[in-house]
mmCIF file of C-alpha atoms and ligand atoms in Angstrom:
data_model
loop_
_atom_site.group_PDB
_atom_site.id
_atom_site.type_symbol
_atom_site.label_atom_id
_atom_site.label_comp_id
_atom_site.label_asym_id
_atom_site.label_seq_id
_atom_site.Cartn_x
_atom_site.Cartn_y
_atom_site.Cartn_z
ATOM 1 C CA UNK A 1 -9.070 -133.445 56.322
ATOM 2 C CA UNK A 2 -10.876 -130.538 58.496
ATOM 3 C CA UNK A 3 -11.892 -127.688 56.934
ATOM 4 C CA UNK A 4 -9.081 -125.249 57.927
ATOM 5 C CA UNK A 5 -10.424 -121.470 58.948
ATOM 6 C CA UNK A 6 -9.413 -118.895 57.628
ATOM 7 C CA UNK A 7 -7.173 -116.004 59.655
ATOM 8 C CA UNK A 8 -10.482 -113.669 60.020
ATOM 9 C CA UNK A 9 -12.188 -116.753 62.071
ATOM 10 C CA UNK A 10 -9.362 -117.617 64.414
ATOM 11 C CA UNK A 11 -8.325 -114.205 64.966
ATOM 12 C CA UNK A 12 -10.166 -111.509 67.487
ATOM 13 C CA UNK A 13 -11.884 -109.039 65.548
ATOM 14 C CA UNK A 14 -9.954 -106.165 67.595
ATOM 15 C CA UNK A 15 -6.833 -107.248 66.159
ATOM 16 C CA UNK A 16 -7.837 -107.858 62.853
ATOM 17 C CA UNK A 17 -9.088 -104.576 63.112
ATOM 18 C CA UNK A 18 -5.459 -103.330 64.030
ATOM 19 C CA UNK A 19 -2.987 -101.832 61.413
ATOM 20 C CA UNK A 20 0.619 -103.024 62.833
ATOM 21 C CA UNK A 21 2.916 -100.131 64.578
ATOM 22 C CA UNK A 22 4.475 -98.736 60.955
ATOM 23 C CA UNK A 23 8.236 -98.520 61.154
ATOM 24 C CA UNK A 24 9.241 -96.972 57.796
ATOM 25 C CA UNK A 25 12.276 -97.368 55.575
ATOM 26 C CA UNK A 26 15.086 -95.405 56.686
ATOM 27 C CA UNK A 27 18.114 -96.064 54.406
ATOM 28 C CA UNK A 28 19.963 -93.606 53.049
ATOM 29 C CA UNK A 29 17.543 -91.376 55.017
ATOM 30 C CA UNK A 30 18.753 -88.383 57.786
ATOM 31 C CA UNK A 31 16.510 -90.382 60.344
ATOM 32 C CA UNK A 32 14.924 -87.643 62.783
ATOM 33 C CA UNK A 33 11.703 -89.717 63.324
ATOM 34 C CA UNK A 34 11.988 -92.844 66.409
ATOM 35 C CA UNK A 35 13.889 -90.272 69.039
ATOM 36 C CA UNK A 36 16.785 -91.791 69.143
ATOM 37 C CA UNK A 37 20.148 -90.388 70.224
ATOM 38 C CA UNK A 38 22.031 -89.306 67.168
ATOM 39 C CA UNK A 39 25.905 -89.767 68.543
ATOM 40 C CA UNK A 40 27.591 -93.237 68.518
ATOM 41 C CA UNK A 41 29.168 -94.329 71.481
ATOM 42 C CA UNK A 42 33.013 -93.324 71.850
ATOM 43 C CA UNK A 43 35.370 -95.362 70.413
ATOM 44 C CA UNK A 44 37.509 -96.506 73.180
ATOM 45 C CA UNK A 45 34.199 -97.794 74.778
ATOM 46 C CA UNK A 46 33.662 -99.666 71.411
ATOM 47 C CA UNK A 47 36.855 -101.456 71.330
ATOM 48 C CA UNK A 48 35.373 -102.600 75.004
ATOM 49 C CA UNK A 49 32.121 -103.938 74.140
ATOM 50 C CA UNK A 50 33.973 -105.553 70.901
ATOM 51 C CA UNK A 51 36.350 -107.568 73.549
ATOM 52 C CA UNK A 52 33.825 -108.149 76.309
ATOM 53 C CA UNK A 53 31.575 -109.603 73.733
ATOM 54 C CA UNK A 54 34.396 -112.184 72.014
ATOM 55 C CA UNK A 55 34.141 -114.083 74.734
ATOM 56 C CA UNK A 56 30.105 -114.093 75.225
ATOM 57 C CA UNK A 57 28.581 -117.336 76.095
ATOM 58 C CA UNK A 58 26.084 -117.585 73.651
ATOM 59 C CA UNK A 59 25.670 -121.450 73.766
ATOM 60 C CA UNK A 60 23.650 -120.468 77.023
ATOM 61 C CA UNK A 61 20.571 -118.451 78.183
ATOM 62 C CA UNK A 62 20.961 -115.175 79.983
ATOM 63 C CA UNK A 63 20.914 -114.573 83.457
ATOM 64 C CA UNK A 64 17.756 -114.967 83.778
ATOM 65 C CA UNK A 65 17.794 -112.870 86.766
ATOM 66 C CA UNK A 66 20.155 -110.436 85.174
ATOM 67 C CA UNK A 67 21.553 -109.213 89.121
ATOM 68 C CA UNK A 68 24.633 -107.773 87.606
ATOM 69 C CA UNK A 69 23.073 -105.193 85.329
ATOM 70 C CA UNK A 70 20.290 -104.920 87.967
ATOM 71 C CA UNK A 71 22.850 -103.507 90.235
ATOM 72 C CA UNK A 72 24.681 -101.108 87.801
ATOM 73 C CA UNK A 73 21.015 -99.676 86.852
ATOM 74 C CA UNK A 74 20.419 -98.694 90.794
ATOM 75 C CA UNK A 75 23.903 -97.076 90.875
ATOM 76 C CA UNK A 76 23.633 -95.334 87.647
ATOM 77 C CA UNK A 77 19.696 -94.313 87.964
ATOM 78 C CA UNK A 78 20.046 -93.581 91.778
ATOM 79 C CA UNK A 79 17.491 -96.346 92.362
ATOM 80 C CA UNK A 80 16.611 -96.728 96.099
ATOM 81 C CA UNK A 81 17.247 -100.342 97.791
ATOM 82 C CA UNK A 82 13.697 -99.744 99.278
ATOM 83 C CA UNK A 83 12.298 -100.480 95.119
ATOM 84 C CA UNK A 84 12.828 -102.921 93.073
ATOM 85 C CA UNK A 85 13.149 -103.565 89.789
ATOM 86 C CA UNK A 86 11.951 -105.432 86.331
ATOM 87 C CA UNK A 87 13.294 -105.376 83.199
ATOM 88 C CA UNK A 88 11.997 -105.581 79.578
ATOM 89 C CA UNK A 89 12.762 -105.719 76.337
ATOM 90 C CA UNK A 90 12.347 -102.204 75.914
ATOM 91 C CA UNK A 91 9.982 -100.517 77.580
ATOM 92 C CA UNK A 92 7.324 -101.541 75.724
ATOM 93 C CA UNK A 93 7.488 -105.370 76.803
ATOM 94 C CA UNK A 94 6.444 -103.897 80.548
ATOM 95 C CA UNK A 95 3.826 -102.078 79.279
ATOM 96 C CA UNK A 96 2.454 -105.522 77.771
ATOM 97 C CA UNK A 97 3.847 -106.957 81.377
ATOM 98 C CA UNK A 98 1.884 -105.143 83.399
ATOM 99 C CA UNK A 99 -1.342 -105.036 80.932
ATOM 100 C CA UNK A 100 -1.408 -108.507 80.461
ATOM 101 C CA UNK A 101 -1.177 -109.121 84.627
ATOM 102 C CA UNK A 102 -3.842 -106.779 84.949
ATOM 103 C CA UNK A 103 -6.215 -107.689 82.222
ATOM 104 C CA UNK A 104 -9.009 -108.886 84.282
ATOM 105 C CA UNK A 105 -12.514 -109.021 82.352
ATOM 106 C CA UNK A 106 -13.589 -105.587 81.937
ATOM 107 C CA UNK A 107 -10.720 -104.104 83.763
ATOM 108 C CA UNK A 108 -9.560 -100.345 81.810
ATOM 109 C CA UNK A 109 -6.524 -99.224 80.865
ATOM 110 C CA UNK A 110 -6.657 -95.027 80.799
ATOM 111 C CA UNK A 111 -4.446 -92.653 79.165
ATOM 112 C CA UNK A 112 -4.742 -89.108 78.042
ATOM 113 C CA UNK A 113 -5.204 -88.265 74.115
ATOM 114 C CA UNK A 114 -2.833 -88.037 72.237
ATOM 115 C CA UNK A 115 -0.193 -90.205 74.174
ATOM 116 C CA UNK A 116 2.426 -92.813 73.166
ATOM 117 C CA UNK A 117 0.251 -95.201 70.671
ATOM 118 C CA UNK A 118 1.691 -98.445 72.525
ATOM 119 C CA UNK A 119 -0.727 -97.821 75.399
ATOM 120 C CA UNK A 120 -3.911 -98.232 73.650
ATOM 121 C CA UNK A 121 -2.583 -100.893 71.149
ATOM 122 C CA UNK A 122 -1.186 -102.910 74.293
ATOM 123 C CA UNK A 123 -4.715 -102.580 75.929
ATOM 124 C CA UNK A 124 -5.866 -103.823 72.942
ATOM 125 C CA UNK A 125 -3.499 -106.669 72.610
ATOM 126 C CA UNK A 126 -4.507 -107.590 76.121
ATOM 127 C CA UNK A 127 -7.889 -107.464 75.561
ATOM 128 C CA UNK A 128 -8.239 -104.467 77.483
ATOM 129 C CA UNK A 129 -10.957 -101.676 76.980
ATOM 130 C CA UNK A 130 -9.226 -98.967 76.905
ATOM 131 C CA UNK A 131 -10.035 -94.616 77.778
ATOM 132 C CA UNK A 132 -7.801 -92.328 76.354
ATOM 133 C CA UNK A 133 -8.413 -88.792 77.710
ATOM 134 C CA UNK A 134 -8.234 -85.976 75.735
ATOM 135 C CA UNK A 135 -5.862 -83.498 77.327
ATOM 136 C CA UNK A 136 -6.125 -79.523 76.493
ATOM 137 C CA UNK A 137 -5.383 -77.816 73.296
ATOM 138 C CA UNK A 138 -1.927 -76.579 74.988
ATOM 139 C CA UNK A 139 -1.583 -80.279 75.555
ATOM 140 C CA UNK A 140 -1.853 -79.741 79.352
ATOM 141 C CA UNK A 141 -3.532 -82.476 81.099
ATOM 142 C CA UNK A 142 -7.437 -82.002 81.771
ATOM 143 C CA UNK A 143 -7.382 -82.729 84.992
ATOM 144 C CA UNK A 144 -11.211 -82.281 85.763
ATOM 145 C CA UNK A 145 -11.881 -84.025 82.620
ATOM 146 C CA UNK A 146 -9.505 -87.179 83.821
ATOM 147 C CA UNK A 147 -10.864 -87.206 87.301
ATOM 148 C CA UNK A 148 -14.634 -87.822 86.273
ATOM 149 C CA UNK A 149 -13.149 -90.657 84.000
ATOM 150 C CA UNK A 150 -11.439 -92.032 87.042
ATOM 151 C CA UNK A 151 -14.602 -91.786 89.126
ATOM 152 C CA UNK A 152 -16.419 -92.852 85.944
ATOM 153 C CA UNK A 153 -14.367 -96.049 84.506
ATOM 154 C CA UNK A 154 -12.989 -97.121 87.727
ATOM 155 C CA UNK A 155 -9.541 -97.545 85.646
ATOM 156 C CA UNK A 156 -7.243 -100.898 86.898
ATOM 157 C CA UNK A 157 -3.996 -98.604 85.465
ATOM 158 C CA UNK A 158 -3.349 -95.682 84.386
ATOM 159 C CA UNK A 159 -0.139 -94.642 81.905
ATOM 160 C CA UNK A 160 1.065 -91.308 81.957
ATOM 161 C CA UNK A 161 4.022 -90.220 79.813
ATOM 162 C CA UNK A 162 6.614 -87.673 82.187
ATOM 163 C CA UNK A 163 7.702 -85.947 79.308
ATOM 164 C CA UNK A 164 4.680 -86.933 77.092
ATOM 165 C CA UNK A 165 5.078 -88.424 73.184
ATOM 166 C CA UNK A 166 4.300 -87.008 71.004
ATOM 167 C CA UNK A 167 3.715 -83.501 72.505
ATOM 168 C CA UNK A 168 7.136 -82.997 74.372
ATOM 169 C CA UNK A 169 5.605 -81.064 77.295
ATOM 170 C CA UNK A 170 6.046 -82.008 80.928
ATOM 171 C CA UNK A 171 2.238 -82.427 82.524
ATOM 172 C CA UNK A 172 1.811 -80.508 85.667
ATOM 173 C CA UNK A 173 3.557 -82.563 88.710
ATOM 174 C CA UNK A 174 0.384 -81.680 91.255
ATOM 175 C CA UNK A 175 -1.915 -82.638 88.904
ATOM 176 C CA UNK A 176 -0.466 -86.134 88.121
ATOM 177 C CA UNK A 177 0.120 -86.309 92.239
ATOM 178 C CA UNK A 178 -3.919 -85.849 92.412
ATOM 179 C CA UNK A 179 -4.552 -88.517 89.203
ATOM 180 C CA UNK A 180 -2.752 -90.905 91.783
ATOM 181 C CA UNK A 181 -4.593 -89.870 94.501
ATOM 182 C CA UNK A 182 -7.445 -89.867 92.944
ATOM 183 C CA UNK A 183 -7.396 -93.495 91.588
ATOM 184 C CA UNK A 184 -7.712 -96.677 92.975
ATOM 185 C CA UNK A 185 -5.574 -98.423 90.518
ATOM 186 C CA UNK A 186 -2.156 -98.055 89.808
ATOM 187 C CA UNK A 187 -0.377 -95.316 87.931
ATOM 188 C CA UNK A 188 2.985 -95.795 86.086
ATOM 189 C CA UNK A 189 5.123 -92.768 85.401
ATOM 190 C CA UNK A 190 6.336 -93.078 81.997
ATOM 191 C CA UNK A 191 10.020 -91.339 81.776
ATOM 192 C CA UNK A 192 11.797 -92.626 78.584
ATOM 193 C CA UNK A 193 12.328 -88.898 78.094
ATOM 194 C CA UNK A 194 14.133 -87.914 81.264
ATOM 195 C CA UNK A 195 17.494 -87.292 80.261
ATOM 196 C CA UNK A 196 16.200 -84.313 78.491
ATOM 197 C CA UNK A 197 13.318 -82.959 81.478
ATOM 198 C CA UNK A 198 14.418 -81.299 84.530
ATOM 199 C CA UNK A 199 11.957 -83.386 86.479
ATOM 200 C CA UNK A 200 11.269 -86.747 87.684
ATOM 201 C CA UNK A 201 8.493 -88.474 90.086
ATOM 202 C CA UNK A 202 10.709 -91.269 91.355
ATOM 203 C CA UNK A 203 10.918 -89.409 94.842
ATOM 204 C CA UNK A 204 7.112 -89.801 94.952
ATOM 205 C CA UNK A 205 7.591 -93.526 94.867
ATOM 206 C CA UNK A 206 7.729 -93.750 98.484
ATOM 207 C CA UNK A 207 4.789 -91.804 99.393
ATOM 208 C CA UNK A 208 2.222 -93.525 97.246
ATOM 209 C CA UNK A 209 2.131 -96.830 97.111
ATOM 210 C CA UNK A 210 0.265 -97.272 93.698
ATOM 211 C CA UNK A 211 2.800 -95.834 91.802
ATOM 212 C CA UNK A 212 5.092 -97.474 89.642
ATOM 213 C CA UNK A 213 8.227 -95.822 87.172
ATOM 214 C CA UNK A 214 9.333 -96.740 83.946
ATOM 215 C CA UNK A 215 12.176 -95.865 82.590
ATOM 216 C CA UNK A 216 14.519 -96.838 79.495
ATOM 217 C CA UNK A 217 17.879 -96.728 77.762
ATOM 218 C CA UNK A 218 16.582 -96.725 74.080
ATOM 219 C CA UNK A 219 16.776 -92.382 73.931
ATOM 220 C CA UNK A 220 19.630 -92.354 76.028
ATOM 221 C CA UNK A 221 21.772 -93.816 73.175
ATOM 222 C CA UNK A 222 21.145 -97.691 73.525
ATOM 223 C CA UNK A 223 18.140 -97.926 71.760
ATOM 224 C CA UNK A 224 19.245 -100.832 69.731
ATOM 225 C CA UNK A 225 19.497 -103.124 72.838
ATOM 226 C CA UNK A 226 16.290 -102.951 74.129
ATOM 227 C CA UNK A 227 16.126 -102.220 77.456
ATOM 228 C CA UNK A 228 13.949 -101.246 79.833
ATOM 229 C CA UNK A 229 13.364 -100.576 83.371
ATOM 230 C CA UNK A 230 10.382 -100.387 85.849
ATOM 231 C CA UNK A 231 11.069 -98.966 89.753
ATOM 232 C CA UNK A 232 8.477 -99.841 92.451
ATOM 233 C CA UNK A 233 7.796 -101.677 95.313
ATOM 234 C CA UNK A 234 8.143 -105.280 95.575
ATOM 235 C CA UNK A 235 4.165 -106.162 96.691
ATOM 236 C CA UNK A 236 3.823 -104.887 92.919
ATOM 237 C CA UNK A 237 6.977 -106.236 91.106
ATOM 238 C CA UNK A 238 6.645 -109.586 92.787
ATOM 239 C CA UNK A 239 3.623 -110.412 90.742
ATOM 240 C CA UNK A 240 4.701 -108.222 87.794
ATOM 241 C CA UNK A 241 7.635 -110.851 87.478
ATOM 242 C CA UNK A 242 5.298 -113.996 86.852
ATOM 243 C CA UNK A 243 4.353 -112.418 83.320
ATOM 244 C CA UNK A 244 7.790 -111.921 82.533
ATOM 245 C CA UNK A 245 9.283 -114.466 80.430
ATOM 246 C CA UNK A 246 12.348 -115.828 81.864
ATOM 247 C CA UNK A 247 15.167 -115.062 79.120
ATOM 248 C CA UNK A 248 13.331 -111.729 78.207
ATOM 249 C CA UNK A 249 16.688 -109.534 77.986
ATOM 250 C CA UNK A 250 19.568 -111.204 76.355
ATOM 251 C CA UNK A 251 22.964 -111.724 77.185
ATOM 252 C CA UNK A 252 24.458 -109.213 74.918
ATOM 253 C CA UNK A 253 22.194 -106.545 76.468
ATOM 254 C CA UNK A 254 22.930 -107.595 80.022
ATOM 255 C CA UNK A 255 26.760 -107.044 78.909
ATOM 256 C CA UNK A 256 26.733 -104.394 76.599
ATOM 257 C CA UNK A 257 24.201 -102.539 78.838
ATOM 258 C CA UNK A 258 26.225 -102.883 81.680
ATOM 259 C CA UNK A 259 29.555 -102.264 80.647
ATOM 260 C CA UNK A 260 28.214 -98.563 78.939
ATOM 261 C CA UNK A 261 26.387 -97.529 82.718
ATOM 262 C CA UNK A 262 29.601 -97.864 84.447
ATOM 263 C CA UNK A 263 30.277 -94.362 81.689
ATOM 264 C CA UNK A 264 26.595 -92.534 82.204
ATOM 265 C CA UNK A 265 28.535 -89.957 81.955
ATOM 266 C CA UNK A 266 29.098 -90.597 77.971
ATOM 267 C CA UNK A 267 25.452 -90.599 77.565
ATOM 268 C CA UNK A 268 24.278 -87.768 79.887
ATOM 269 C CA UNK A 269 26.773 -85.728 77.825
ATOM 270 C CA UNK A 270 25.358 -86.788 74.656
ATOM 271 C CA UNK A 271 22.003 -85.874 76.338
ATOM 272 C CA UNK A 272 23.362 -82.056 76.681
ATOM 273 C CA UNK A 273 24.437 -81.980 73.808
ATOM 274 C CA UNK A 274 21.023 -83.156 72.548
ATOM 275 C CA UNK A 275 19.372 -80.479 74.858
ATOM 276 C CA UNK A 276 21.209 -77.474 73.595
ATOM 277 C CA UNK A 277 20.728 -78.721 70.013
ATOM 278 C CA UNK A 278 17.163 -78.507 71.213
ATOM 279 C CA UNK A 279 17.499 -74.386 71.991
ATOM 280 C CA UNK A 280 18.985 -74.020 68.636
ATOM 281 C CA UNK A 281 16.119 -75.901 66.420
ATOM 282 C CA UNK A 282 13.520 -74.298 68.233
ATOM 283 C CA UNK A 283 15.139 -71.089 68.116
ATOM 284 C CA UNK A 284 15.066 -71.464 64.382
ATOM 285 C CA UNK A 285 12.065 -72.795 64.195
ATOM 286 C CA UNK A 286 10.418 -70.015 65.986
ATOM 287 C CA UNK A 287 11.813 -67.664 63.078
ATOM 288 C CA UNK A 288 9.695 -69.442 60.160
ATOM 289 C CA UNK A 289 6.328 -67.598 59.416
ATOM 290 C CA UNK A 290 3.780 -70.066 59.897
ATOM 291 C CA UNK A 291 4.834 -72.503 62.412
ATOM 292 C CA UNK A 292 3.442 -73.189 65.141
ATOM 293 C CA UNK A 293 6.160 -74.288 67.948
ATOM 294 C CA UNK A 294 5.207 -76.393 71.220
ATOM 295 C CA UNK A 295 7.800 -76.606 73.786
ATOM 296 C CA UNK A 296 9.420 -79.405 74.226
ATOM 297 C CA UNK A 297 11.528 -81.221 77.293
ATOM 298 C CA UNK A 298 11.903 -83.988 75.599
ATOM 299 C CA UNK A 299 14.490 -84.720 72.493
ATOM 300 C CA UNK A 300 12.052 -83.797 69.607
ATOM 301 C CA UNK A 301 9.960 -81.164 69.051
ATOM 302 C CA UNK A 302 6.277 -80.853 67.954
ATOM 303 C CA UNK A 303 5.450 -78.129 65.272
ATOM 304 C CA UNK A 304 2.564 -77.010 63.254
ATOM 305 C CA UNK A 305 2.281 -75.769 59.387
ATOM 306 C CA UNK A 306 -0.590 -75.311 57.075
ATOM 307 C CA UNK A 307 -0.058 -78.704 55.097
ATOM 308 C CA UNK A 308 1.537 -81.337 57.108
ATOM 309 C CA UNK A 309 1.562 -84.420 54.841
ATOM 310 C CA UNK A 310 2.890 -82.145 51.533
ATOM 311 C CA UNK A 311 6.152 -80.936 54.183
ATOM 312 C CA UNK A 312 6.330 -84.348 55.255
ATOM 313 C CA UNK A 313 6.684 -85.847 51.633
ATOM 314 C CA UNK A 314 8.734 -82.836 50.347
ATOM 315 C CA UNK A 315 11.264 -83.558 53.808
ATOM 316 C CA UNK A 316 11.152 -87.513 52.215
ATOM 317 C CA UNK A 317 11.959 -86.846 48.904
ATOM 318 C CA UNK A 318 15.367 -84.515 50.526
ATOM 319 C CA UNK A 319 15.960 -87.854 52.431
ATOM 320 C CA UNK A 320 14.450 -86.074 55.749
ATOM 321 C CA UNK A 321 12.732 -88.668 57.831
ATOM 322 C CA UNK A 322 10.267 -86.739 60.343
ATOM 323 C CA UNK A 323 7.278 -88.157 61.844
ATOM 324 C CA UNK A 324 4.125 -87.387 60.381
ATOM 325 C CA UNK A 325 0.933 -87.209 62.852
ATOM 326 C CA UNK A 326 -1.554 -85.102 60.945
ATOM 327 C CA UNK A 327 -4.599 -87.367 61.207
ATOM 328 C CA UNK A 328 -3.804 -89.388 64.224
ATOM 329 C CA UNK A 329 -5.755 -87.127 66.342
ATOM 330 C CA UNK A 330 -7.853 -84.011 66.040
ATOM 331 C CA UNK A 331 -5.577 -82.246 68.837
ATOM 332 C CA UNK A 332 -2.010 -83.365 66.259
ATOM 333 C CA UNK A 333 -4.355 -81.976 63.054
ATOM 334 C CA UNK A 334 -1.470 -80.649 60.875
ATOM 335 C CA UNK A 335 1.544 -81.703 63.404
ATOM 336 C CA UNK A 336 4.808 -82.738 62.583
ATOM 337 C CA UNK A 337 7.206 -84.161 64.973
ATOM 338 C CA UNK A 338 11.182 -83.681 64.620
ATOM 339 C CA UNK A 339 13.868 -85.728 66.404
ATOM 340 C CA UNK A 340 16.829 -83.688 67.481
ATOM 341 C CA UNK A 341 19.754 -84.958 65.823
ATOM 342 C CA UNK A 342 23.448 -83.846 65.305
ATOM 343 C CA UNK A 343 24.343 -80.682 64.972
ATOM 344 C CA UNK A 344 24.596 -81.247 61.016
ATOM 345 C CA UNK A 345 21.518 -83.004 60.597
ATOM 346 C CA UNK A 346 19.589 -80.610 62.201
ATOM 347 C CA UNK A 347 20.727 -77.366 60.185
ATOM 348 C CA UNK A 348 20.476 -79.182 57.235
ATOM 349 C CA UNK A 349 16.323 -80.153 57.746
ATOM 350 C CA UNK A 350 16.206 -76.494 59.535
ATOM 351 C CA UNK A 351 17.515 -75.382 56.071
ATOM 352 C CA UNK A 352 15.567 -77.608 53.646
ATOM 353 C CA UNK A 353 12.377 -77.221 56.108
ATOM 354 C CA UNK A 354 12.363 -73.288 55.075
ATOM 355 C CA UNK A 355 13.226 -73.769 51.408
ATOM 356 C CA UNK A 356 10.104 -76.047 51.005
ATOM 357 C CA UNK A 357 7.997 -73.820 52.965
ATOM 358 C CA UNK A 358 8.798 -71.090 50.780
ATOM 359 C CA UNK A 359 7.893 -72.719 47.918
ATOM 360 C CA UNK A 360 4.436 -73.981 49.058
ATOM 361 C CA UNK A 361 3.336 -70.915 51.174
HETATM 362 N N1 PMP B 1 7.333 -94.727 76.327
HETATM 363 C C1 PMP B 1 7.295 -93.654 75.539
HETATM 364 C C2 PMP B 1 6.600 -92.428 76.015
HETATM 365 C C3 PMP B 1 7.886 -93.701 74.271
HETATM 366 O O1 PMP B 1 7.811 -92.625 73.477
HETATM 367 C C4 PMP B 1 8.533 -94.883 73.848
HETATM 368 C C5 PMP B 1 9.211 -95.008 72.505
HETATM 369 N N2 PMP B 1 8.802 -94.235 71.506
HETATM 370 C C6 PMP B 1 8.539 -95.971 74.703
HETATM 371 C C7 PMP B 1 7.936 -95.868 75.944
HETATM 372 C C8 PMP B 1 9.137 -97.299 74.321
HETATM 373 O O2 PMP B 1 10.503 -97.287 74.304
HETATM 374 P P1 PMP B 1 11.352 -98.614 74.318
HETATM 375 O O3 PMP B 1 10.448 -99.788 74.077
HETATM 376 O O4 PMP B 1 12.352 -98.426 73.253
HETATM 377 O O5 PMP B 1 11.973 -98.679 75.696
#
């Protein structure tokens, strides 16, 4: 019999040294915290999924391919023919896609500070060192600061967040233009919140060729299918697709996913909706003494108050589910972050939000 080791001698220090991505409890709970889109799809558009997946062939794999959806995301997104495209489960598998393809020895992933956490855990996973850059204390991105850590780290990709997570704020559209030009690796344009931004870079995709856009449908309504997108040019996608595993989005995606893009409409509505619930929250929020309100173009919102983790827990024990980030950055120190629900959801944590800050003030 060997002498079996132990899970601190097989496994790499850096994960070992990892806590895992915390997804808490949420039953029972008004869930405002993973940015999802509150509404449910319509009902007549249920009773179609229900009948178009009776018939599913799940005694098979998924096209692995997946052309059909493929071709309903490039009508629905506006994708040029001139790009293609890879999917993943969620956005999140391409950002392990493209980390793991790149993951030479040595070779940096950069980001700013503080960003979406799955960039600098994927680098990790991928062995990866990683350079987060801090951006300004209005969130802004430090463009001097990221250009010497270009020139400095010689980054093999960059991820930048277009809205970011968890600030909300768009980053300046020249400045990003200059990161790209400024870098010799690639750059991917992270949009998961562009439903709710007036903006986009995927016109830029023709003018630089080391630019790459990700997109997906989990805050657009569908985030319990897992899907996600990335737009680029094939010299890059080609190669992107090796890592890929074949069956990667499964067959009830590919249908469901589908079926609901032939009705964007549907979710661009609910994405309205979501926006002018957005006004309102902020509106409120804006009338409590002691917050701090950033603005957001994305569907949460990003505030400040004098004791973060007490609101938090108070929120809890009313069965509001925020996001706490005090203490995940020295920029976030005393931030909470809010998902905009329904209408009803968010007047009642507007109206429980002041009642405990009352009380604690
Ligand atoms: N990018 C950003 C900026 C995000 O905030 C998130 C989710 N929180 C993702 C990507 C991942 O989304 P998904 O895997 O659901 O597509």
């Amino acid at each position: 019999m060997p002498n079996f080791q132990s899970p601190d001698q097989i496994i790499r220090p850096e994960i070992l040294a990892l806590s895992a991505y915390h997804v808490p409890p949420a039953t029972g709970m008004i869930k405002l915290d993973a940015m999802e889109n509150p509404y449910p799809l319509p009902a007549v558009l249920r009773e179609e999924i229900a009948q178009l997946t009776a018939t599913v062939p799940v005694n098979r794999y998924p096209d692995a391919s997946a052309a059909s959806l493929k071709a309903a995301l490039r009508q629905a997104l506006a994708i040029s023919d001139e790009m293609d495209i890879l999917l993943g489960n969620g956005s999140d598998e391409i950002i392990q896609i493209i980390a793991m393809a790149a993951a030479k020895p040595g070779a940096v992933l950069m980001s700013v500070e503080p960003a979406f956490v799955m960039f600098r855990m994927i680098a990790t996973f991928a062995n990866m060192p990683y350079v987060g850059v801090p951006l300004k204390k209005d969130f802004s991105l430090d463009l001097e600061a990221m250009l010497a850590a270009i020139e400095k780290h010689k980054p093999a990709v960059i991820f930048l967040a277009y809205p970011n997570n968890p600030t909300g704020n768009l980053f300046d559209a020249n400045a990003i233009l200059t990161i790209i030009r400024a870098t010799s690796g690639i750059v991917i344009v992270d949009e998961a919140y562009h439903a709710f931004a007036d903006a986009s870079m995927i016109n830029q995709l023709t003018q630089y060729p080391n630019l790459l856009l990700m997109r997906t449908l989990s805050k657009l309504g569908l985030a319990g299918l897992r899907l996600g997108l990335l737009i680029g040019r094939s010299e890059w996608l080609t190669q992107l697709e090796k890592v890929r595993l074949p069956y990667n989005v499964g067959i009830m995606t590919q249908l469901i996913a589908e079926k609901v893009l032939h009705h964007t409409d549907v979710l661009l509505e609910q994405a309205e909706a979501i926006k002018a619930e957005r006004t309102k929250v902020r509106q409120y929020l804006d009338t409590i003494d002691g917050l701090e309100v950033f603005p957001s173009d994305a569907n949460f919102i990003l505030f400040r108050v004098h004791t973060a983790s007490k609101i938090f827990q108070a929120l809890k024990q009313h069965r509001i589910l925020i996001k706490n980030l005090d203490g995940t950055h020295p920029l976030l120190e005393n931030c909470l972050r809010v998902t905009v629900g329904t209408p009803d959801e968010n007047s009642q944590f507007c109206e429980i939000l002041r009642t405990i800050l009352s009380k604690t003030v």
